Amino acid sequence: MIFAVLIPLIIACFIPLLSKLKEKIHTGIFVLFVPLSIFLYFVQFLGRDFNPIRHTYNWIPSLGINFDFYLDGLSLLFALLISGIGALVVLYSIFYLSKQERLGSFYVYLLMFMTAMLGVVLSDNIFVLYTFWELTSISSFLLIGYWHFKERSRYGALKSMLITIFGGLSMFGGFILLWVVTGTTSIQEMINQVDVILDSSYLPLILGFILLGAFTKSAQFPFHIWLPDAMEAPTPVSAYLHSATMVKAGLFLIARFSPIFSGSEWFFIVVSLVGITTLCWGSYMAVRQTDLKAILAFSTISQLGMIMAMLGFGTTAAVFAAIFHILNHATFKGSLFMVAGIIDHETGTRDIRKLGGLITFLPITATLALFGTFSMAGMPLPFLNGFYSKELFFDATLHLDSTTFIAQAIPYLAVFGSIFTFVYSMYFFFGVFTGPKQLDKLPKKPHEAPIGMLLSPIVLVAGVILIGLFPNIVNAPFLLHAAQAVNPDVEFHKVAFWHGFNTPLKMSLIVVAIGIILFVTRKKWSKVYTILPGKLSLNKVYDQIVEKLDVISGAITRSYMTGSLKNYMSIILATTLIVSFVFMFITNGFTLEYDYLADVTILEVSVVIIMIIAAVATIFTNHNIAAILVLGVVGYGVAILFVVYRAPDIALTQFVIETVTVALFLLCFYHLPKLRKSTDSAGTKMTNLFISVGFGALMTMVAISAHSSNWFESISDYFVETSYKLGGGHNIVNVILVDMRGLDTLFEIAVLGIAALAIIGLIKLKKDKGAQ
């Protein structure tokens, strides 16, 4: 299973090489086989007798952090969507993106995102899940900002990353608290400790942090503002990230943790209220938009809100409806994003005000849009899968377990949001394909897209129709397992078009009737948008927050980034001093023990006194050479102490290092100006005195505490016992440096090598400038 997760990332390493062949073979053709093979791998698990599968691969076992991959019905649903829609998106991109584009970068980002999403939905370890979660934010940032030469693309990419990473850090805090409460990093083991979590005093924080992470990623109100701006990405990115995968990561998170939190009344209140609010606001705002992808962006927000609300309801009917709509939404919304891309590609614009009458020029595209939009609208027709899940949604709103005011209001809000869903669906289709032609306003003469670009939306629309005609074909072998992973009490729910003239059908008919009226009279009532939202805008709030943060952070940075190395060292040392002393005080680190100390004779005292005199003398000398030589006395004094205390190998090392250091200082100081008396103010001198004396005292206390404290067993015995067995050497210090800490030594050498190369570069640069 780990191979299925990481293969996109592995192949991504070779894409820069394959992209060099793009003039002969489109890079997407090579990439297409990756999601297709992953899809075929996961398809084999479909069936009525499917049982969860767990694979564990060690990563950091000492911290309980391993690659624990858990494949159950829920993760299987998302894995198939990620790989299946991914394959169709790659196929679509082959014909959408020209060979003049930076195809290497595009497919590297896309494959990186695919690995990240597969890791999110398959990880059972919360910290591994978080790692992949943040990788989705980074890779989506790169994909949204793919056309980086456009200001709006850069703005949308940054906006999405700031909001989603903010939520991700919040989610990480919730994961840490879950780990503290349960003592495990496994989600499945946490589910077995539901009572412990629900009884914990940390529950409000855990619930709030994790919900915040889910709401930001799935564009729930009021964090939805990043999604419309993300539409500046190429259409294949929008069809993949913003219809079927990334925006559903938050839904997956809620679904995965529902067995834990569904027992909390606040989970129902918060998730249901946020979801139904997002549904209403997203559908209401979609009708206002004039850009095709903006319409689809707000429609995605509303659809995500509907699914989130159903997960918040938590009933068996609501959970099954949510899972069903996740699948249905991926089919019709993915096809509609591709249709919008075709319209943009073939006409040169996405402005619906310039479009109209395109059904005669793009008949196949119009047919695909017809099925997609009417399914999204929940039109009560037996060959549209969107109607089934919409009716199940209405039914779920009527059978909530709660008797609160929110539960009573939800059915009415569901109808309200669905009415505007119907309106923007009709607005999208009839505004583009019917009405008067406006060819003079189009940058390009419209014509039908090539068959290669039509294949992917045709497959998705075929899924819309197939599920609509035979809804139970995916029920027992697929959806039931996914729903039971969220709520084990879900039983087989036969889906049918006709259940009689019941309340959900009446609600659907009300939606259609009022929706038609509102669509026909849209121009007359659209002035309501000048009142709500009017001048109010969450985007303005976001812009002001970012602007203020930039101004404040700039002022803080300028206050200490003065260009003075002396100030930088003062800040670093003072911070280290304060933090270390506070930590030692909290942890009772100020201890003093006299056990196992060697005897101190007049020889050691004399050497220390000489070292102290030499150290103090360096402060008052004004001669470069004298300062270096006096400072060298301190180093050689340390070497003498090593000799006295029977550490000749360390003493020899100290002698060599001190000699080399003194020589290097002499070479450097030859080119530096002479020392001169300090002219600092009295306040600066007192600050320097405080830092120097305090830091010296800190080092003294650390040394004493290291000897006197016994927080854990000393590792010295381990080195004594194993140095010869593992390293084959009698000199323990050498074995530690060369074998047991070989990587540390290697990296130290590497750092010195890099520094040497930098110095050589600076010297050559100076010579070149001198030659000019």
Coordinates of C-alpha atoms in Angstrom, one line a residue, residues 132-649:
F132 CA 0.5 14.7 4.4
W133 CA -2.2 17.3 5.2
E134 CA 0.4 20.1 5.1
L135 CA 1.8 18.6 1.9
T136 CA -1.6 19.1 0.3
S137 CA -1.5 22.8 1.3
I138 CA 2.0 23.3 -0.2
S139 CA 1.3 21.4 -3.4
S140 CA -2.0 23.1 -3.9
F141 CA -0.3 26.5 -3.4
L142 CA 2.1 25.6 -6.2
L143 CA -0.8 24.4 -8.5
I144 CA -3.0 27.4 -7.9
G145 CA 0.0 29.8 -8.5
Y146 CA 1.1 27.8 -11.6
W147 CA 0.5 30.8 -13.8
H148 CA 2.7 32.9 -11.5
F149 CA 3.0 35.7 -14.0
K150 CA -0.6 36.6 -13.2
E151 CA -1.2 38.7 -10.1
R152 CA -4.5 37.1 -9.3
S153 CA -2.9 33.7 -9.4
R154 CA -0.3 34.7 -6.9
Y155 CA -2.9 36.3 -4.7
G156 CA -5.1 33.2 -4.8
A157 CA -2.3 30.8 -4.1
L158 CA -1.1 32.8 -1.1
K159 CA -4.6 33.2 0.2
S160 CA -5.4 29.5 0.1
M161 CA -2.1 28.6 1.7
L162 CA -2.4 31.1 4.6
I163 CA -6.0 30.0 5.5
T164 CA -5.5 26.3 5.1
I165 CA -2.1 26.2 6.9
F166 CA -3.6 28.2 9.7
G167 CA -6.3 25.6 10.0
G168 CA -3.7 22.8 9.7
L169 CA -1.7 24.1 12.6
S170 CA -4.9 24.3 14.7
M171 CA -5.7 20.7 13.7
F172 CA -2.1 19.7 14.8
G173 CA -2.8 21.2 18.2
G174 CA -5.9 19.1 18.5
F175 CA -3.9 16.0 17.5
I176 CA -1.3 16.6 20.2
L177 CA -4.1 16.9 22.8
L178 CA -5.7 13.7 21.6
W179 CA -2.3 12.0 21.9
V180 CA -1.9 13.4 25.5
V181 CA -5.4 12.2 26.5
T182 CA -5.3 8.7 24.9
G183 CA -1.6 7.9 24.9
T184 CA -1.8 6.6 21.3
T185 CA -1.2 8.0 17.8
S186 CA -3.6 5.6 16.1
I187 CA -7.0 6.9 15.1
Q188 CA -8.6 3.4 15.3
E189 CA -7.2 3.0 18.8
M190 CA -8.6 6.4 19.7
I191 CA -12.0 5.3 18.6
N192 CA -11.8 2.5 21.1
Q193 CA -11.2 5.1 23.8
V194 CA -14.3 7.3 23.0
D195 CA -15.3 7.5 26.7
V196 CA -11.9 8.7 27.8
I197 CA -11.9 11.5 25.2
L198 CA -15.5 12.6 25.9
D199 CA -14.8 12.7 29.6
S200 CA -11.6 14.7 29.2
S201 CA -11.4 18.3 30.2
Y202 CA -9.5 18.9 27.0
L203 CA -12.5 17.9 24.8
P204 CA -13.6 21.5 24.0
L205 CA -10.1 22.4 22.8
I206 CA -9.7 19.1 20.9
L207 CA -13.0 19.5 19.2
G208 CA -12.5 23.2 18.4
F209 CA -9.0 22.7 17.0
I210 CA -9.8 19.8 14.8
L211 CA -13.1 21.3 13.5
L212 CA -11.2 24.5 12.6
G213 CA -8.7 22.5 10.5
A214 CA -11.6 20.7 8.7
F215 CA -13.6 24.0 8.1
T216 CA -10.6 25.8 6.6
K217 CA -9.7 23.0 4.3
S218 CA -13.2 22.4 3.1
A219 CA -14.0 26.1 2.6
Q220 CA -16.7 26.4 5.2
F221 CA -18.2 29.7 6.2
P222 CA -16.5 32.1 7.0
F223 CA -13.2 30.5 5.7
H224 CA -14.7 29.9 2.3
I225 CA -13.2 33.0 0.8
W226 CA -10.0 31.3 -0.4
L227 CA -11.8 29.0 -2.8
P228 CA -13.2 31.5 -5.4
D229 CA -9.7 33.1 -5.7
A230 CA -8.2 29.7 -6.2
M231 CA -10.1 29.5 -9.5
E232 CA -7.2 31.4 -11.1
A233 CA -5.6 28.0 -11.4
P234 CA -5.7 26.1 -14.7
T235 CA -9.0 24.3 -15.2
P236 CA -7.5 20.8 -14.7
V237 CA -6.4 21.9 -11.2
S238 CA -9.9 23.3 -10.4
A239 CA -11.5 20.1 -11.6
Y240 CA -9.2 18.0 -9.4
L241 CA -8.5 20.0 -6.3
H242 CA -11.7 21.9 -6.0
S243 CA -14.4 19.4 -6.9
A244 CA -13.2 16.0 -5.9
T245 CA -10.2 15.9 -3.7
M246 CA -8.6 18.7 -1.6
V247 CA -11.8 20.5 -0.6
K248 CA -13.1 17.1 0.5
A249 CA -10.2 16.6 2.9
G250 CA -12.0 18.4 5.6
L251 CA -15.1 16.3 5.0
F252 CA -12.9 13.2 5.3
L253 CA -11.5 14.5 8.6
I254 CA -14.9 15.0 10.1
A255 CA -16.1 11.6 8.8
R256 CA -13.0 9.9 10.2
F257 CA -13.4 11.4 13.7
S258 CA -17.2 11.2 13.8
P259 CA -17.1 7.9 15.8
I260 CA -15.3 9.8 18.5
F261 CA -17.0 13.2 18.5
S262 CA -20.6 12.3 17.5
G263 CA -21.4 11.6 21.1
S264 CA -20.9 15.3 21.9
E265 CA -23.9 17.6 21.5
W266 CA -21.6 20.4 20.5
F267 CA -20.4 18.4 17.5
F268 CA -23.9 18.3 16.2
I269 CA -24.5 22.0 16.9
V270 CA -21.3 23.4 15.5
V271 CA -20.9 21.1 12.4
S272 CA -24.6 21.2 11.4
L273 CA -24.9 25.0 11.9
V274 CA -21.6 25.7 10.0
G275 CA -22.6 23.3 7.2
I276 CA -26.1 24.6 6.7
T277 CA -24.9 28.2 6.8
T278 CA -22.3 27.4 4.2
L279 CA -24.9 25.8 2.0
C280 CA -27.2 28.8 2.1
W281 CA -24.5 31.4 1.8
G282 CA -22.6 29.6 -1.0
S283 CA -25.7 29.0 -3.1
Y284 CA -26.9 32.6 -2.6
M285 CA -23.6 34.1 -3.6
A286 CA -23.2 31.8 -6.7
V287 CA -26.1 33.5 -8.5
R288 CA -24.3 36.9 -8.2
Q289 CA -21.1 35.7 -10.0
T290 CA -20.4 36.4 -13.7
D291 CA -17.3 34.2 -14.1
L292 CA -18.2 30.6 -14.9
K293 CA -15.5 29.2 -12.6
A294 CA -16.6 31.6 -9.8
I295 CA -20.2 30.3 -10.2
L296 CA -18.8 26.7 -9.8
A297 CA -16.6 27.8 -6.9
F298 CA -19.5 29.1 -4.9
S299 CA -21.6 26.1 -5.9
T300 CA -18.8 23.9 -4.6
I301 CA -18.9 25.8 -1.3
S302 CA -22.6 25.2 -1.0
Q303 CA -22.3 21.5 -1.9
L304 CA -19.6 21.1 0.7
G305 CA -21.7 22.8 3.2
M306 CA -24.6 20.4 2.5
I307 CA -22.3 17.3 3.0
M308 CA -20.8 18.9 6.2
A309 CA -24.3 19.5 7.6
M310 CA -25.2 15.8 7.0
L311 CA -22.1 14.6 8.7
G312 CA -23.0 16.9 11.6
F313 CA -26.5 15.3 11.8
G314 CA -24.8 12.0 12.5
T315 CA -27.9 9.9 11.9
T316 CA -27.6 6.7 9.9
A317 CA -29.7 8.2 7.1
A318 CA -27.7 11.4 7.1
V319 CA -24.3 9.6 7.1
F320 CA -25.3 7.4 4.1
A321 CA -26.6 10.5 2.2
A322 CA -23.4 12.4 2.9
I323 CA -21.3 9.5 1.5
F324 CA -23.6 9.1 -1.5
H325 CA -23.4 12.9 -2.2
I326 CA -19.6 12.9 -2.0
L327 CA -19.5 10.4 -4.9
N328 CA -22.3 12.2 -6.8
H329 CA -20.7 15.6 -6.4
A330 CA -17.4 14.4 -7.7
T331 CA -19.1 13.2 -10.9
F332 CA -21.2 16.2 -11.8
K333 CA -19.0 18.9 -10.5
G334 CA -15.9 17.5 -12.1
S335 CA -17.6 17.4 -15.4
L336 CA -18.9 21.0 -15.0
F337 CA -15.4 22.3 -14.3
M338 CA -14.1 20.6 -17.4
V339 CA -17.1 22.1 -19.4
A340 CA -16.1 25.5 -18.1
G341 CA -12.6 24.9 -19.2
I342 CA -13.8 23.9 -22.7
I343 CA -15.9 27.0 -23.0
D344 CA -12.9 29.2 -21.9
H345 CA -10.6 27.3 -24.2
E346 CA -12.9 27.5 -27.3
T347 CA -14.3 31.0 -26.8
G348 CA -11.5 32.8 -25.0
T349 CA -13.6 34.0 -22.1
R350 CA -15.4 32.8 -19.0
D351 CA -17.5 35.9 -18.6
I352 CA -21.1 34.7 -18.7
R353 CA -22.2 38.2 -19.8
K354 CA -20.4 37.7 -23.1
L355 CA -21.7 34.2 -23.7
G356 CA -24.9 32.9 -25.0
G357 CA -26.4 30.7 -27.7
L358 CA -23.4 28.4 -27.7
I359 CA -25.5 25.3 -28.0
T360 CA -25.3 25.5 -31.8
F361 CA -21.5 25.8 -31.7
L362 CA -20.7 23.3 -28.9
P363 CA -23.6 20.8 -29.0
I364 CA -21.7 18.0 -27.2
T365 CA -20.4 20.3 -24.5
A366 CA -23.9 21.6 -24.1
T367 CA -25.3 18.1 -23.6
L368 CA -22.7 17.3 -21.0
A369 CA -23.5 20.6 -19.2
L370 CA -27.2 19.8 -19.3
F371 CA -26.7 16.5 -17.4
G372 CA -24.2 18.1 -15.0
T373 CA -26.2 21.2 -14.1
F374 CA -29.5 19.4 -13.8
S375 CA -28.0 16.8 -11.6
M376 CA -26.4 19.5 -9.4
A377 CA -29.8 21.2 -9.2
G378 CA -31.4 18.1 -7.9
M379 CA -33.9 18.0 -10.7
P380 CA -36.3 15.1 -9.9
L381 CA -35.4 12.9 -13.0
P382 CA -34.6 9.2 -12.7
F383 CA -31.3 9.4 -14.7
L384 CA -29.7 12.1 -12.5
N385 CA -27.7 10.9 -9.5
G386 CA -27.8 14.4 -7.8
F387 CA -31.6 14.0 -7.2
Y388 CA -31.2 10.9 -5.1
S389 CA -28.7 12.3 -2.7
K390 CA -30.5 15.6 -2.5
E391 CA -33.8 13.8 -1.6
L392 CA -31.9 11.7 1.0
F393 CA -30.6 15.0 2.4
F394 CA -34.1 16.4 2.7
D395 CA -35.2 13.2 4.4
A396 CA -32.3 13.4 6.9
T397 CA -33.2 17.0 7.9
L398 CA -36.7 15.7 8.9
H399 CA -35.4 13.0 11.2
L400 CA -32.8 14.6 13.4
D401 CA -32.3 13.2 16.9
S402 CA -32.2 16.7 18.5
T403 CA -35.2 18.8 19.4
T404 CA -33.3 22.1 19.6
F405 CA -34.3 25.2 17.7
I406 CA -31.5 24.5 15.3
A407 CA -32.9 21.1 14.5
Q408 CA -36.3 22.6 13.9
A409 CA -34.9 25.3 11.5
I410 CA -32.6 23.1 9.5
P411 CA -35.3 21.7 7.1
Y412 CA -36.3 25.2 6.1
L413 CA -32.7 26.3 5.7
A414 CA -32.1 23.2 3.5
V415 CA -34.9 24.2 1.2
F416 CA -33.7 27.8 1.1
G417 CA -30.2 26.8 0.1
S418 CA -31.4 24.2 -2.4
I419 CA -33.6 26.8 -4.1
F420 CA -30.6 29.0 -4.9
T421 CA -28.7 25.8 -5.9
F422 CA -31.4 25.3 -8.5
V423 CA -31.2 28.9 -9.6
Y424 CA -27.4 29.0 -10.1
S425 CA -27.5 25.7 -11.9
M426 CA -30.1 27.0 -14.4
Y427 CA -28.2 30.3 -14.6
F428 CA -25.0 28.4 -15.6
F429 CA -26.6 26.3 -18.3
F430 CA -29.1 28.7 -19.9
G431 CA -26.9 31.7 -19.5
V432 CA -24.2 30.0 -21.6
F433 CA -25.9 27.8 -24.1
T434 CA -29.3 29.6 -24.8
G435 CA -30.3 33.1 -25.6
P436 CA -28.9 35.5 -28.2
K437 CA -25.5 34.9 -29.7
Q438 CA -22.8 37.5 -28.8
L439 CA -20.1 36.5 -31.2
D440 CA -18.7 40.0 -31.5
K441 CA -17.8 40.0 -27.8
L442 CA -15.9 36.7 -28.0
P443 CA -12.1 36.8 -28.4
K444 CA -12.3 33.6 -30.4
K445 CA -14.8 32.1 -32.8
P446 CA -16.4 29.2 -30.9
H447 CA -16.3 25.6 -32.1
E448 CA -16.6 22.2 -30.5
A449 CA -13.7 21.0 -28.5
P450 CA -11.5 18.1 -29.7
I451 CA -12.6 14.6 -28.7
G452 CA -9.6 14.3 -26.4
M453 CA -10.8 17.1 -24.3
L454 CA -14.4 15.8 -24.3
L455 CA -13.5 12.2 -23.2
S456 CA -13.0 13.0 -19.4
P457 CA -16.3 14.9 -18.9
I458 CA -18.1 12.3 -21.0
V459 CA -16.9 9.6 -18.6
L460 CA -18.0 11.6 -15.6
V461 CA -21.4 12.4 -17.1
A462 CA -21.7 8.7 -17.9
G463 CA -21.2 8.1 -14.2
V464 CA -24.0 10.6 -13.4
I465 CA -26.4 8.8 -15.7
L466 CA -25.3 5.3 -14.7
I467 CA -25.7 6.0 -11.0
G468 CA -29.0 7.7 -11.7
L469 CA -30.4 4.7 -13.5
F470 CA -28.9 2.1 -11.2
P471 CA -28.2 3.8 -7.9
N472 CA -27.8 0.5 -6.0
I473 CA -25.0 -0.7 -8.2
V474 CA -22.6 1.2 -5.9
N475 CA -24.6 0.8 -2.7
A476 CA -23.8 -2.5 -1.1
P477 CA -20.3 -3.1 -2.5
F478 CA -19.1 0.4 -2.0
L479 CA -21.1 3.1 -0.3
L480 CA -22.3 0.9 2.6
H481 CA -18.8 0.1 3.7
A482 CA -17.8 3.8 3.6
A483 CA -20.9 4.8 5.6
Q484 CA -20.3 2.1 8.2
A485 CA -16.8 3.4 8.7
V486 CA -18.4 6.7 9.8
N487 CA -21.4 5.2 11.7
P488 CA -21.3 1.5 12.3
D489 CA -25.1 1.4 12.8
V490 CA -25.7 2.2 9.1
E491 CA -27.6 -0.6 7.4
F492 CA -28.2 -1.4 3.8
H493 CA -30.3 1.4 2.4
K494 CA -32.0 0.7 -0.9
V495 CA -32.0 3.8 -3.0
A496 CA -35.0 4.3 -5.3
F497 CA -36.4 7.1 -7.4
W498 CA -40.0 6.8 -6.2
H499 CA -40.9 6.6 -2.6
G500 CA -44.4 7.9 -3.0
F501 CA -45.6 11.5 -2.7
N502 CA -43.7 12.0 0.6
T503 CA -42.4 15.1 2.3
P504 CA -38.8 15.0 0.8
L505 CA -40.4 14.9 -2.7
K506 CA -42.7 17.8 -1.8
M507 CA -39.6 19.7 -0.7
S508 CA -37.9 19.0 -4.0
L509 CA -40.9 20.2 -5.9
I510 CA -41.0 23.4 -3.9
V511 CA -37.4 23.9 -4.7
V512 CA -38.0 23.4 -8.4
A513 CA -41.1 25.7 -8.5
I514 CA -39.7 28.6 -6.6
G515 CA -36.3 28.1 -8.3
I516 CA -37.9 28.5 -11.7
I517 CA -39.6 31.7 -10.6
L518 CA -36.5 33.1 -9.2
F519 CA -34.4 32.2 -12.2
V520 CA -36.9 33.8 -14.7
T521 CA -37.1 37.0 -12.6
R522 CA -33.4 37.0 -11.6
K523 CA -32.7 40.5 -13.1
K524 CA -35.6 42.0 -11.1
W525 CA -34.5 40.8 -7.7
S526 CA -30.7 40.7 -8.1
K527 CA -30.5 44.2 -6.6
V528 CA -30.9 42.5 -3.3
Y529 CA -27.1 41.8 -3.5
T530 CA -26.5 45.6 -3.0
I531 CA -28.1 45.1 0.5
L532 CA -26.7 41.7 1.4
P533 CA -23.8 41.5 1.3
G534 CA -23.6 45.0 0.1
K535 CA -20.3 46.6 1.1
L536 CA -19.7 43.9 3.6
S537 CA -17.0 41.6 2.5
L538 CA -15.0 38.9 4.3
N539 CA -12.4 39.3 1.6
K540 CA -11.8 42.9 2.8
V541 CA -11.4 41.6 6.4
Y542 CA -8.8 39.1 5.2
D543 CA -6.9 41.7 3.2
Q544 CA -6.9 44.1 6.1
I545 CA -5.6 41.4 8.5
V546 CA -2.8 40.4 6.1
E547 CA -2.0 44.1 5.5
K548 CA -1.9 44.8 9.3
L549 CA 0.2 41.7 10.0
D550 CA 2.6 42.8 7.3
V551 CA 3.0 46.3 8.7
I552 CA 3.3 45.1 12.3
S553 CA 5.8 42.3 11.5
G554 CA 7.8 44.7 9.4
A555 CA 8.0 47.2 12.2
I556 CA 9.0 44.5 14.7
T557 CA 11.6 43.1 12.3
R558 CA 13.1 46.6 11.6
S559 CA 13.4 47.2 15.4
Y560 CA 16.1 44.5 15.8
M561 CA 17.4 43.9 12.2
T562 CA 19.7 46.9 12.5
G563 CA 22.7 45.4 10.6
S564 CA 24.7 45.3 13.8
L565 CA 26.3 41.9 14.5
K566 CA 26.8 43.1 18.1
N567 CA 23.0 43.6 18.5
Y568 CA 22.2 40.3 17.0
M569 CA 24.6 38.5 19.4
S570 CA 23.2 40.4 22.3
I571 CA 19.6 39.4 21.4
I572 CA 20.6 35.7 20.9
L573 CA 22.5 35.5 24.1
A574 CA 20.0 37.4 26.2
T575 CA 17.1 35.2 24.9
T576 CA 19.1 32.0 25.6
L577 CA 20.0 33.3 29.1
I578 CA 16.4 34.1 30.0
V579 CA 14.8 31.0 28.5
S580 CA 17.4 28.6 30.0
F581 CA 17.2 30.1 33.5
V582 CA 13.4 30.0 33.5
F583 CA 13.4 26.4 32.3
M584 CA 16.0 25.4 34.9
F585 CA 14.0 27.1 37.6
I586 CA 10.7 25.4 36.6
T587 CA 12.4 21.9 36.4
N588 CA 14.4 22.3 39.6
G589 CA 17.6 22.3 37.7
F590 CA 19.5 24.3 40.3
T591 CA 21.0 21.4 42.2
L592 CA 24.5 20.9 43.6
E593 CA 26.0 17.5 44.4
Y594 CA 29.6 16.8 45.5
D595 CA 29.6 13.1 44.8
Y596 CA 32.2 11.6 42.5
L597 CA 34.3 14.8 42.3
A598 CA 38.0 14.6 41.8
D599 CA 40.3 16.3 44.4
V600 CA 41.3 19.9 43.7
T601 CA 45.0 20.7 44.3
I602 CA 47.0 23.9 44.2
L603 CA 48.0 23.1 40.6
E604 CA 44.4 23.2 39.3
V605 CA 43.6 26.3 41.3
S606 CA 46.7 28.1 39.8
V607 CA 45.8 27.1 36.2
V608 CA 42.2 28.4 36.7
I609 CA 43.4 31.7 38.2
I610 CA 45.7 32.2 35.2
M611 CA 42.8 31.5 32.9
I612 CA 40.6 34.0 34.7
I613 CA 43.3 36.7 34.5
A614 CA 43.8 36.0 30.8
A615 CA 40.1 36.1 30.1
V616 CA 39.7 39.5 31.9
A617 CA 42.8 40.9 30.2
T618 CA 41.3 40.4 26.8
I619 CA 38.6 43.0 27.7
F620 CA 41.1 45.7 28.5
T621 CA 43.8 45.2 25.9
N622 CA 43.8 47.5 22.8
H623 CA 46.4 45.6 20.8
N624 CA 45.2 42.9 18.3
I625 CA 48.1 40.5 18.7
A626 CA 48.1 40.8 22.5
A627 CA 44.4 40.1 22.6
I628 CA 44.8 36.9 20.5
L629 CA 47.7 35.6 22.5
V630 CA 46.1 36.3 25.9
L631 CA 42.9 34.6 24.7
G632 CA 45.0 31.6 23.6
V633 CA 46.2 31.3 27.2
V634 CA 42.6 30.4 28.2
G635 CA 42.4 27.6 25.6
Y636 CA 45.8 26.2 26.5
G637 CA 44.8 26.3 30.2
V638 CA 41.8 24.1 29.4
A639 CA 44.2 21.7 27.7
I640 CA 46.4 21.6 30.8
L641 CA 43.3 20.7 32.9
F642 CA 42.5 17.8 30.6
V643 CA 46.1 16.6 31.1
V644 CA 45.8 16.9 34.8
Y645 CA 42.5 15.0 34.9
R646 CA 43.9 12.1 32.8
A647 CA 42.3 12.9 29.4
P648 CA 45.4 13.0 27.2
D649 CA 43.5 12.4 23.9

